[in-house]
Short mmCIF file of C-alpha atoms in Angstrom, two decimals:
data_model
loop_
_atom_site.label_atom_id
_atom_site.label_comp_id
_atom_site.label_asym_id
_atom_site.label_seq_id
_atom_site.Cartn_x
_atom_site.Cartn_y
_atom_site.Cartn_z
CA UNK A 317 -0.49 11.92 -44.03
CA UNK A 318 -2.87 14.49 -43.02
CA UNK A 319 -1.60 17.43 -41.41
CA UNK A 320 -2.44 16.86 -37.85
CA UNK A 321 0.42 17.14 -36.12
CA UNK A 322 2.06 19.64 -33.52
CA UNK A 323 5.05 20.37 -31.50
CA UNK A 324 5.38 20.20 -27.83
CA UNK A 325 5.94 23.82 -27.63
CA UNK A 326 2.92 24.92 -29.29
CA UNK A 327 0.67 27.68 -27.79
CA UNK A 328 -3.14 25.93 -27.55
CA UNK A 329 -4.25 28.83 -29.50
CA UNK A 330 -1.87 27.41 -32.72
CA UNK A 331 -3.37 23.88 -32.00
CA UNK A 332 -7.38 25.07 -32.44
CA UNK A 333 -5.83 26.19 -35.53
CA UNK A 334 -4.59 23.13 -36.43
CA UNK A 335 -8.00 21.77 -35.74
CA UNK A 336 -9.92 23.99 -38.13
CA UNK A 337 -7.13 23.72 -41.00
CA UNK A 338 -7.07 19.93 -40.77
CA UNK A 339 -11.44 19.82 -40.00
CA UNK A 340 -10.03 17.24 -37.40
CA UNK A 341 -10.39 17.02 -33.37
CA UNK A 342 -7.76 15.16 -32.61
CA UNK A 343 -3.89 16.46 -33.06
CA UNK A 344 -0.92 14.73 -32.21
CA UNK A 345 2.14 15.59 -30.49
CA UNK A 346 5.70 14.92 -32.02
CA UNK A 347 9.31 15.50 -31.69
CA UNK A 348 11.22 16.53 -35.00
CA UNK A 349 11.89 12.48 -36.03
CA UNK A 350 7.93 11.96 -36.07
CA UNK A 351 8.40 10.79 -32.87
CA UNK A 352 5.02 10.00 -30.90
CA UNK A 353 4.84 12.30 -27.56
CA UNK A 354 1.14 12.70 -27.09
CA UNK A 355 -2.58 13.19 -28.40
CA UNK A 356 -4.94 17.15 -27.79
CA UNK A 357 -8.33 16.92 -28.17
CA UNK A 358 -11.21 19.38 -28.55
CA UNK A 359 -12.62 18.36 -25.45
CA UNK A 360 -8.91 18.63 -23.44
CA UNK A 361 -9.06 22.11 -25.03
CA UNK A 362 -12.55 22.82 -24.02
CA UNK A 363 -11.96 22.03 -20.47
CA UNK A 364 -9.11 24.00 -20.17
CA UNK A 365 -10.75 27.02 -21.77
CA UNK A 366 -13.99 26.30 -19.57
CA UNK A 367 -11.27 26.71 -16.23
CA UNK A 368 -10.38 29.94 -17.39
CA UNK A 369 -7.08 28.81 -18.89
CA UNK A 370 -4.95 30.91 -20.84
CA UNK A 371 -4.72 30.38 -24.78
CA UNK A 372 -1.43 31.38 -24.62
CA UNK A 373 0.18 28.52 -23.07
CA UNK A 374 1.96 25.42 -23.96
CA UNK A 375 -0.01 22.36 -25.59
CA UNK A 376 2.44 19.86 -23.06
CA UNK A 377 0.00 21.64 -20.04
CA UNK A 378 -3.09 19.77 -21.04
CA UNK A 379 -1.93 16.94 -23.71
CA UNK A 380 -2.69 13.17 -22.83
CA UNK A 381 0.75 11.89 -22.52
CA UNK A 382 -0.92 8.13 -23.01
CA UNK A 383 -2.28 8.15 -26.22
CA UNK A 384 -4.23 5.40 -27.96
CA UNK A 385 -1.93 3.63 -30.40
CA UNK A 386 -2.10 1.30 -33.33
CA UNK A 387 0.23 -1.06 -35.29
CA UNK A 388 0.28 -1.49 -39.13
CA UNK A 389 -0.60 -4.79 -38.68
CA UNK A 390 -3.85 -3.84 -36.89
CA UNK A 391 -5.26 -1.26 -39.45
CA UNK A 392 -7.97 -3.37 -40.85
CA UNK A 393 -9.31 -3.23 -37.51
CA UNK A 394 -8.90 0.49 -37.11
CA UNK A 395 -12.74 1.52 -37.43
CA UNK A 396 -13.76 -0.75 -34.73
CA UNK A 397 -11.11 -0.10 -32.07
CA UNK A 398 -12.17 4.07 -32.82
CA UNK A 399 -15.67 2.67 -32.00
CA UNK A 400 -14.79 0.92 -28.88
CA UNK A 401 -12.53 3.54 -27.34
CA UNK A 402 -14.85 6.25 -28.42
CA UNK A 403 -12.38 8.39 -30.13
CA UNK A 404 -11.82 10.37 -33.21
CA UNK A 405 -8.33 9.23 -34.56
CA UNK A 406 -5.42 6.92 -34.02
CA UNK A 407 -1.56 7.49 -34.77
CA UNK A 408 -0.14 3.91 -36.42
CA UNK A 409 2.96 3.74 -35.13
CA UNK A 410 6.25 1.38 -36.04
CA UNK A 411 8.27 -0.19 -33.35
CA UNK A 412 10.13 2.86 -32.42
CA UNK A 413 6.97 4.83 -31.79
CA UNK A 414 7.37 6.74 -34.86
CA UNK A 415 4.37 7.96 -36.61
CA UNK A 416 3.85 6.46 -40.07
CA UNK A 417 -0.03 7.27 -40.57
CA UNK A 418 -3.27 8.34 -38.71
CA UNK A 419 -6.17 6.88 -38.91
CA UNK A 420 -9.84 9.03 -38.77
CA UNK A 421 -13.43 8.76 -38.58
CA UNK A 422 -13.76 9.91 -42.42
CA UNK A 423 -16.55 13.09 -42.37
CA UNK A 424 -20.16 12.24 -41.67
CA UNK A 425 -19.55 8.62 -41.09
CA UNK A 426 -19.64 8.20 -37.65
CA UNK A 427 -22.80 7.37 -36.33
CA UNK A 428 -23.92 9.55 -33.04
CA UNK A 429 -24.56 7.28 -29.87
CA UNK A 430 -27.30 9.18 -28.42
CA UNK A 431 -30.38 10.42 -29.11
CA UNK A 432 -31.96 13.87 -27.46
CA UNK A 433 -36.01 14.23 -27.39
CA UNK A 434 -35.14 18.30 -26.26
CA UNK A 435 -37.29 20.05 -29.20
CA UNK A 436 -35.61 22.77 -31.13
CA UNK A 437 -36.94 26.85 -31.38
CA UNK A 438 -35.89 28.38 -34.55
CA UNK A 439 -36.24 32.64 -34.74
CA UNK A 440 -37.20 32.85 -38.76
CA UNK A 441 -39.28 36.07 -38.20
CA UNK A 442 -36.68 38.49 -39.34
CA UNK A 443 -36.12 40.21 -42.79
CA UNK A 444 -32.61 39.12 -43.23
CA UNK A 445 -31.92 42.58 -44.18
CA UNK A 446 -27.99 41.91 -44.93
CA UNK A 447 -28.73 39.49 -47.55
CA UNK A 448 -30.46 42.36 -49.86
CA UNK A 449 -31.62 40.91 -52.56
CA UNK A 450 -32.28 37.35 -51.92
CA UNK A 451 -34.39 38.50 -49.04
CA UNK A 452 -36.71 40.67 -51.36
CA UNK A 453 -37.59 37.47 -52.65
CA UNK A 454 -37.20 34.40 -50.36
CA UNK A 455 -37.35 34.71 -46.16
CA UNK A 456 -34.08 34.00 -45.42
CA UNK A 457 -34.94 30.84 -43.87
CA UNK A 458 -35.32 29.13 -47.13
CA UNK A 459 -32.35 30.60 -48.75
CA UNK A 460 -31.00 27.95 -50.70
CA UNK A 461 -27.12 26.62 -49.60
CA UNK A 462 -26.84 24.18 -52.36
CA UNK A 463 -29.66 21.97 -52.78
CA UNK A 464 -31.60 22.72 -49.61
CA UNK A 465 -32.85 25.81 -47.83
CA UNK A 466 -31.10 26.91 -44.75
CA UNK A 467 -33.29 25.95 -42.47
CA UNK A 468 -33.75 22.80 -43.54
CA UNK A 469 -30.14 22.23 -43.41
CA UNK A 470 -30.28 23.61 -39.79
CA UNK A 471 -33.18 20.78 -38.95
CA UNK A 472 -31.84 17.75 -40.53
CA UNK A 473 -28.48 18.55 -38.64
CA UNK A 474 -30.29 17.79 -35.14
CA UNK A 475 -32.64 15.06 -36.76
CA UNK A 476 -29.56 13.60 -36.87
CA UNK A 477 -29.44 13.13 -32.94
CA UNK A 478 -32.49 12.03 -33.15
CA UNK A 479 -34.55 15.13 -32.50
CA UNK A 480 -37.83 15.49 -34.53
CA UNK A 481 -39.96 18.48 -32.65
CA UNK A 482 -38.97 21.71 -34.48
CA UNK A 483 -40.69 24.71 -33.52
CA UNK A 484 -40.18 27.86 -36.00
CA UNK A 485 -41.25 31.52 -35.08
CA UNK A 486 -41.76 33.34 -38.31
CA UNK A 487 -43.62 36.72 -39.18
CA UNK A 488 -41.58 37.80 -42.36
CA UNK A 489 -42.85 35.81 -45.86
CA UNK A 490 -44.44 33.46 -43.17
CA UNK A 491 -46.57 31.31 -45.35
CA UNK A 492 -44.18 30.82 -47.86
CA UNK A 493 -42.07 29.28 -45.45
CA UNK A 494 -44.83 27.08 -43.86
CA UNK A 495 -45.76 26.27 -48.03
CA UNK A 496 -42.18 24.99 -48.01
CA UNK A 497 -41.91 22.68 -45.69
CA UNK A 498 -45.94 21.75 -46.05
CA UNK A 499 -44.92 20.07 -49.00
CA UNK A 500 -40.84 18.55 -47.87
CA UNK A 501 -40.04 15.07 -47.01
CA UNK A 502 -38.64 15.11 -44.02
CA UNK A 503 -38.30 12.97 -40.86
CA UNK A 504 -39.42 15.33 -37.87
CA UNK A 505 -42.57 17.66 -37.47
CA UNK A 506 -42.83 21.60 -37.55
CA UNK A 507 -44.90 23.49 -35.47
CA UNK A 508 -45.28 27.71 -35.72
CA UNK A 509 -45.55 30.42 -33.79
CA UNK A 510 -46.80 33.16 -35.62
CA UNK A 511 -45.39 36.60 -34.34
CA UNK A 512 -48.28 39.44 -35.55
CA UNK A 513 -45.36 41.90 -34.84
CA UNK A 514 -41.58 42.26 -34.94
CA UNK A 515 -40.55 41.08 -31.29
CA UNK A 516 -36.74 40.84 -31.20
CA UNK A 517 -34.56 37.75 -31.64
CA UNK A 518 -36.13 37.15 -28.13
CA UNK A 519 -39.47 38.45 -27.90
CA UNK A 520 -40.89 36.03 -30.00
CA UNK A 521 -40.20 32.99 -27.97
CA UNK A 522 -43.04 34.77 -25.53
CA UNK A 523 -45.69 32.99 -27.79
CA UNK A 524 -44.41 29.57 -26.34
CA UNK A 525 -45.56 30.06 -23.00
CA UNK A 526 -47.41 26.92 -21.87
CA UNK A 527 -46.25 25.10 -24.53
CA UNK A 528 -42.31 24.44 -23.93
CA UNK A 529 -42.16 23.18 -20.58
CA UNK A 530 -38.93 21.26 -20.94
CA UNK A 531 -35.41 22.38 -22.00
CA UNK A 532 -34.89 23.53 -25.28
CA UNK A 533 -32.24 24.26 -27.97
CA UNK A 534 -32.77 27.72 -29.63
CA UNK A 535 -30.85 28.69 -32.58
CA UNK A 536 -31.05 31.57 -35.63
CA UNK A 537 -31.85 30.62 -38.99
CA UNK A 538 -28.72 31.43 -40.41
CA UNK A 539 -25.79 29.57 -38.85
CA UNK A 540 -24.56 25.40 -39.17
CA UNK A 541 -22.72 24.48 -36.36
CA UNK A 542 -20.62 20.82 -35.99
CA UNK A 543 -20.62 19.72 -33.36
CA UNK A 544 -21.64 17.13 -31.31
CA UNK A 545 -25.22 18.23 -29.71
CA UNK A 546 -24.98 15.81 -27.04
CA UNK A 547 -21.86 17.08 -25.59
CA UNK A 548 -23.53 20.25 -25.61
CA UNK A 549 -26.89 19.20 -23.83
CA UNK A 550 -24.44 17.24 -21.10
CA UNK A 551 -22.37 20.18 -20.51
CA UNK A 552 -25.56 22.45 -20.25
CA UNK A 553 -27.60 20.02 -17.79
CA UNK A 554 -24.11 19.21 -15.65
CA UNK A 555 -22.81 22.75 -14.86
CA UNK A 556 -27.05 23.60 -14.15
CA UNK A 557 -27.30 26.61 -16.87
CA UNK A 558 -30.55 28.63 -17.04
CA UNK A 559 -28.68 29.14 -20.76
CA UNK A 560 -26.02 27.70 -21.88
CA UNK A 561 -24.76 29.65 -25.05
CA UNK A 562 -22.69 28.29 -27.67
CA UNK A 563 -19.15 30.46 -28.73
CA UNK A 564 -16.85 30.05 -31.26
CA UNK A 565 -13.44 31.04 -31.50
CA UNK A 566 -12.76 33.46 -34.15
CA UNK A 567 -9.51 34.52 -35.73
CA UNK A 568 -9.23 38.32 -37.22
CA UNK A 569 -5.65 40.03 -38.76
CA UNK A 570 -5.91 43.81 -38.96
CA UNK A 571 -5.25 44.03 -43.02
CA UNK A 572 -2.41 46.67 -41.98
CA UNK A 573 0.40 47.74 -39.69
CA UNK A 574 -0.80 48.66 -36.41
CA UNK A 575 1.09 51.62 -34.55
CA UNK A 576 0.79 52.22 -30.94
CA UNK A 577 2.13 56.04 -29.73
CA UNK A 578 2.32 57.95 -26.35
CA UNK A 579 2.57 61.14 -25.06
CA UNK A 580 3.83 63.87 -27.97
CA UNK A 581 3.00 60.91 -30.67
CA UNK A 582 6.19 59.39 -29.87
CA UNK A 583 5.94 55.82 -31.42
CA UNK A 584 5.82 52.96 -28.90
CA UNK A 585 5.11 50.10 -30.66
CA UNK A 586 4.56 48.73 -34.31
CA UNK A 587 2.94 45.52 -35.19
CA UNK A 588 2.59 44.18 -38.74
CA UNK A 589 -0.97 43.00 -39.22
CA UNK A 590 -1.75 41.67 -36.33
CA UNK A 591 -3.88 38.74 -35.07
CA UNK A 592 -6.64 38.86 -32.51
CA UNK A 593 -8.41 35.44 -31.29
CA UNK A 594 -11.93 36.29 -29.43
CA UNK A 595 -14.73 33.81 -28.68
CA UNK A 596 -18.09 35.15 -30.56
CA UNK A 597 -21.68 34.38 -29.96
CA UNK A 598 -22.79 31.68 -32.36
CA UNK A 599 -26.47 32.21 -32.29
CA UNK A 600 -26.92 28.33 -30.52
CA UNK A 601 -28.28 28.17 -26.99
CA UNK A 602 -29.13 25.34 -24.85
CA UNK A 603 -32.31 26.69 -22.83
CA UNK A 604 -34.19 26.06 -19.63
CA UNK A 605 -38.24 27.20 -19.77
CA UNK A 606 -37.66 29.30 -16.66
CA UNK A 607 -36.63 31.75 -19.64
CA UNK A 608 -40.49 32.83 -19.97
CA UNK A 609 -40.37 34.42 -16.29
CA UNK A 610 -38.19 36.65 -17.84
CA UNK A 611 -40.51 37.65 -20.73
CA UNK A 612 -43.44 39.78 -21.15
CA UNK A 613 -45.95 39.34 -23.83
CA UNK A 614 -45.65 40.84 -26.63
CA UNK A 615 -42.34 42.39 -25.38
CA UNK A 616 -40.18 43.59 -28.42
CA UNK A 617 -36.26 42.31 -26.72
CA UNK A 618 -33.49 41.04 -28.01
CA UNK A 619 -31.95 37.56 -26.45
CA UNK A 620 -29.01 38.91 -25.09
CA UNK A 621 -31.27 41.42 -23.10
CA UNK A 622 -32.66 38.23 -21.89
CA UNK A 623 -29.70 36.87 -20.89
CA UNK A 624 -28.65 40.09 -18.83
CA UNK A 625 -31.88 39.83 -16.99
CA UNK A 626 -31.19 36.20 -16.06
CA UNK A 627 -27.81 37.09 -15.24
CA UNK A 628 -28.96 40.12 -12.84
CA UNK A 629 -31.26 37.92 -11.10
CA UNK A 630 -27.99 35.62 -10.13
CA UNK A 631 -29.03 32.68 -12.19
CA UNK A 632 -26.16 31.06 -14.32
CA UNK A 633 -25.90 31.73 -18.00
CA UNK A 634 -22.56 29.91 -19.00
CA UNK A 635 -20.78 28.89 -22.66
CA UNK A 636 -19.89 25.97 -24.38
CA UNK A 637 -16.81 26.98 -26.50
CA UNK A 638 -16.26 25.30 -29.79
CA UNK A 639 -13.43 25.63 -33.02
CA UNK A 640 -14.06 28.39 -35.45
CA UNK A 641 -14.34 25.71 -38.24
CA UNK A 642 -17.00 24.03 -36.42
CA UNK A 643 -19.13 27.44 -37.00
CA UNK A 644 -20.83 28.79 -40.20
CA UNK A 645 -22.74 31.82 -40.51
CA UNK A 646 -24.95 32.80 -43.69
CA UNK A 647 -25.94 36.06 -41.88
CA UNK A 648 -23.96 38.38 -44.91
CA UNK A 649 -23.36 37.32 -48.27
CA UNK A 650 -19.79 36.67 -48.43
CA UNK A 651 -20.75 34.31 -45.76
CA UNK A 652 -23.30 32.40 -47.42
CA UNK A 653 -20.77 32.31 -50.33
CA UNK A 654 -18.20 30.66 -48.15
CA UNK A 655 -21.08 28.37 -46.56
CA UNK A 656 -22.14 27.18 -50.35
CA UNK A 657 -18.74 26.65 -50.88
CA UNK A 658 -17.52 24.66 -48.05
CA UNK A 659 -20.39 22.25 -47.88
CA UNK A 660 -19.81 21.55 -51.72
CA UNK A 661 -16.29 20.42 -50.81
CA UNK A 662 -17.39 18.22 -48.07
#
């Protein structure tokens, strides 16, 4: 069986590990015989994190103490009643309750129920100065991760929900990248904005004024995310974000001891690598066009500036909090080698 289970007594912050180790969103709770106690999802994580719950505490606070459940006798059937129920996975369980096998959407299988019309804003004007010396050659929009560029990758991903308005700002290697895609097969249409200087990883979206008047999803050229889009745009248009930004959870251990002194460097503490969870800024945002009131032309400004100047003008920026696995980043190259190399294993 796959390893998707957890105790009772489990911190939430061990069970989003589970869910990046196991690529699942769905865990299930059991006692030491196997025993069925409950099901955690993402989104029972998500909601909890969104309240301003602690990672620290026990799974048993937020777990669904009536699972779905399945028979062995019923596993032919197993596909459809995930369908109809809307859920990821199923426990099979014998007549004691005891967990024999799980049952899961298998990866990229399950077809998304919705479609979103919101167009997506790329930034591709940048050098990609970290990703010396691919970048002296290609833009690093159509750096290759396996057989496609990354942008491309990036677009079919929300093709997938239907989307087919793309919109890329570019300036660096422009019209190789609008060569590119001139000449790719692909299901959706790309429009340009052509920056005639550097603006920022928020300037740039200045040159869309009058021509975005509906929300929008705005992402960097470098990252995957997987995740369900949908969920995202919901969340975004339900809790009434100017800009809803998408976080990840990361993970870091301090490669060494870490000692902790007072007064007269008397030793107060020692930890042995430690572990430090933080949520990060993906480089995904769900965005409202009010955004251009906050832009002058031809302003050189970063996004985040953006956001502050939203946020100072008491308009609500909020997050949307997803698994660490659910993120890849190409921005450095030991990133885009760990990209390459978990796509090839999918």
């Amino acid at each position: 069986m796959e390893n998707v289970f957890i105790k009772e007594t489990d911190t939430i912050l061990q069970a989003m590990k589970t869910f990046d180790e196991s690529a699942r969103r769905t865990v299930f709770i059991v006692d030491e015989d196997m025993k069925l106690i409950a099901a955690l999802s993402e989104g029972d994580v998500r909601r909890f994190i969104l309240s301003g719950g602690d990672l620290n505490e026990v799974v048993s606070k937020i777990a669904n103490y009536h699972p779905r459940t399945m028979k062995e006798d019923d596993r032919d059937g197993a596909k459809e009643f995930l369908s109809r129920h809307n859920i990821e996975g199923v426990p099979i369980v014998d007549d004691n309750g005891v967990v024999i096998d799980t049952v899961f959407w298998s990866a990229g299988k399950r077809t998304h129920q919705s479609n979103l019309t919101t167009p997506v804003v790329m930034m591709a004007g940048g050098k990609g100065t970290r990703l010396y010396p691919y970048t002296r050659i290609l833009p690093k929009p159509l750096i290759p991760v396996g057989e496609k560029p990354i942008a491309e990758l990036i677009f079919d991903g929300f093709a997938e929900y239907g989307i087919s308005r793309m919109i890329m700002i570019v300036n660096h290697k422009k019209n190789m990248i609008k060569s590119y895609f001139s000449e790719a097969s692909v299901p959706y249409e790309i429009e340009y904005a052509d920056e005639d200087t550097p603006l920022g990883t928020g300037g740039g979206l200045s040159l869309l004024r009058g021509k975005l008047d509906e929300t929008f999803i705005l992402t960097n050229c470098d990252i995957l995310i997987e995740d369900d889009y949908s969920k995202i745009y919901e969340h975004h248009k339900k809790e009434g974000n100017v800009i809803t930004m998408v976080c990840s959870l990361r993970n870091f251990q301090v490669a060494y001891g870490v000692v902790e002194f007072g007064e007269h460097g008397n030793i107060t503490d020692m930890k042995e690598k430690p572990e430090f969870s933080f949520f990060t800024n993906t480089g995904i945002y769900i965005v409202e066009p009010e955004v251009f009131d906050y832009i002058k032309d031809g302003e050189f400004i970063g996004f985040p500036d953006i956001i502050n100047r939203i946020k100072n003008d008491g308009k609500k920026v909020g997050v949307y909090p997803i698994n660490e696995n659910s993120w890849m980043d190409m921005g450095q190259l030991d990133e885009l080698n760990k990209m390459e190399s978990r796509l090839r294993g999918k």
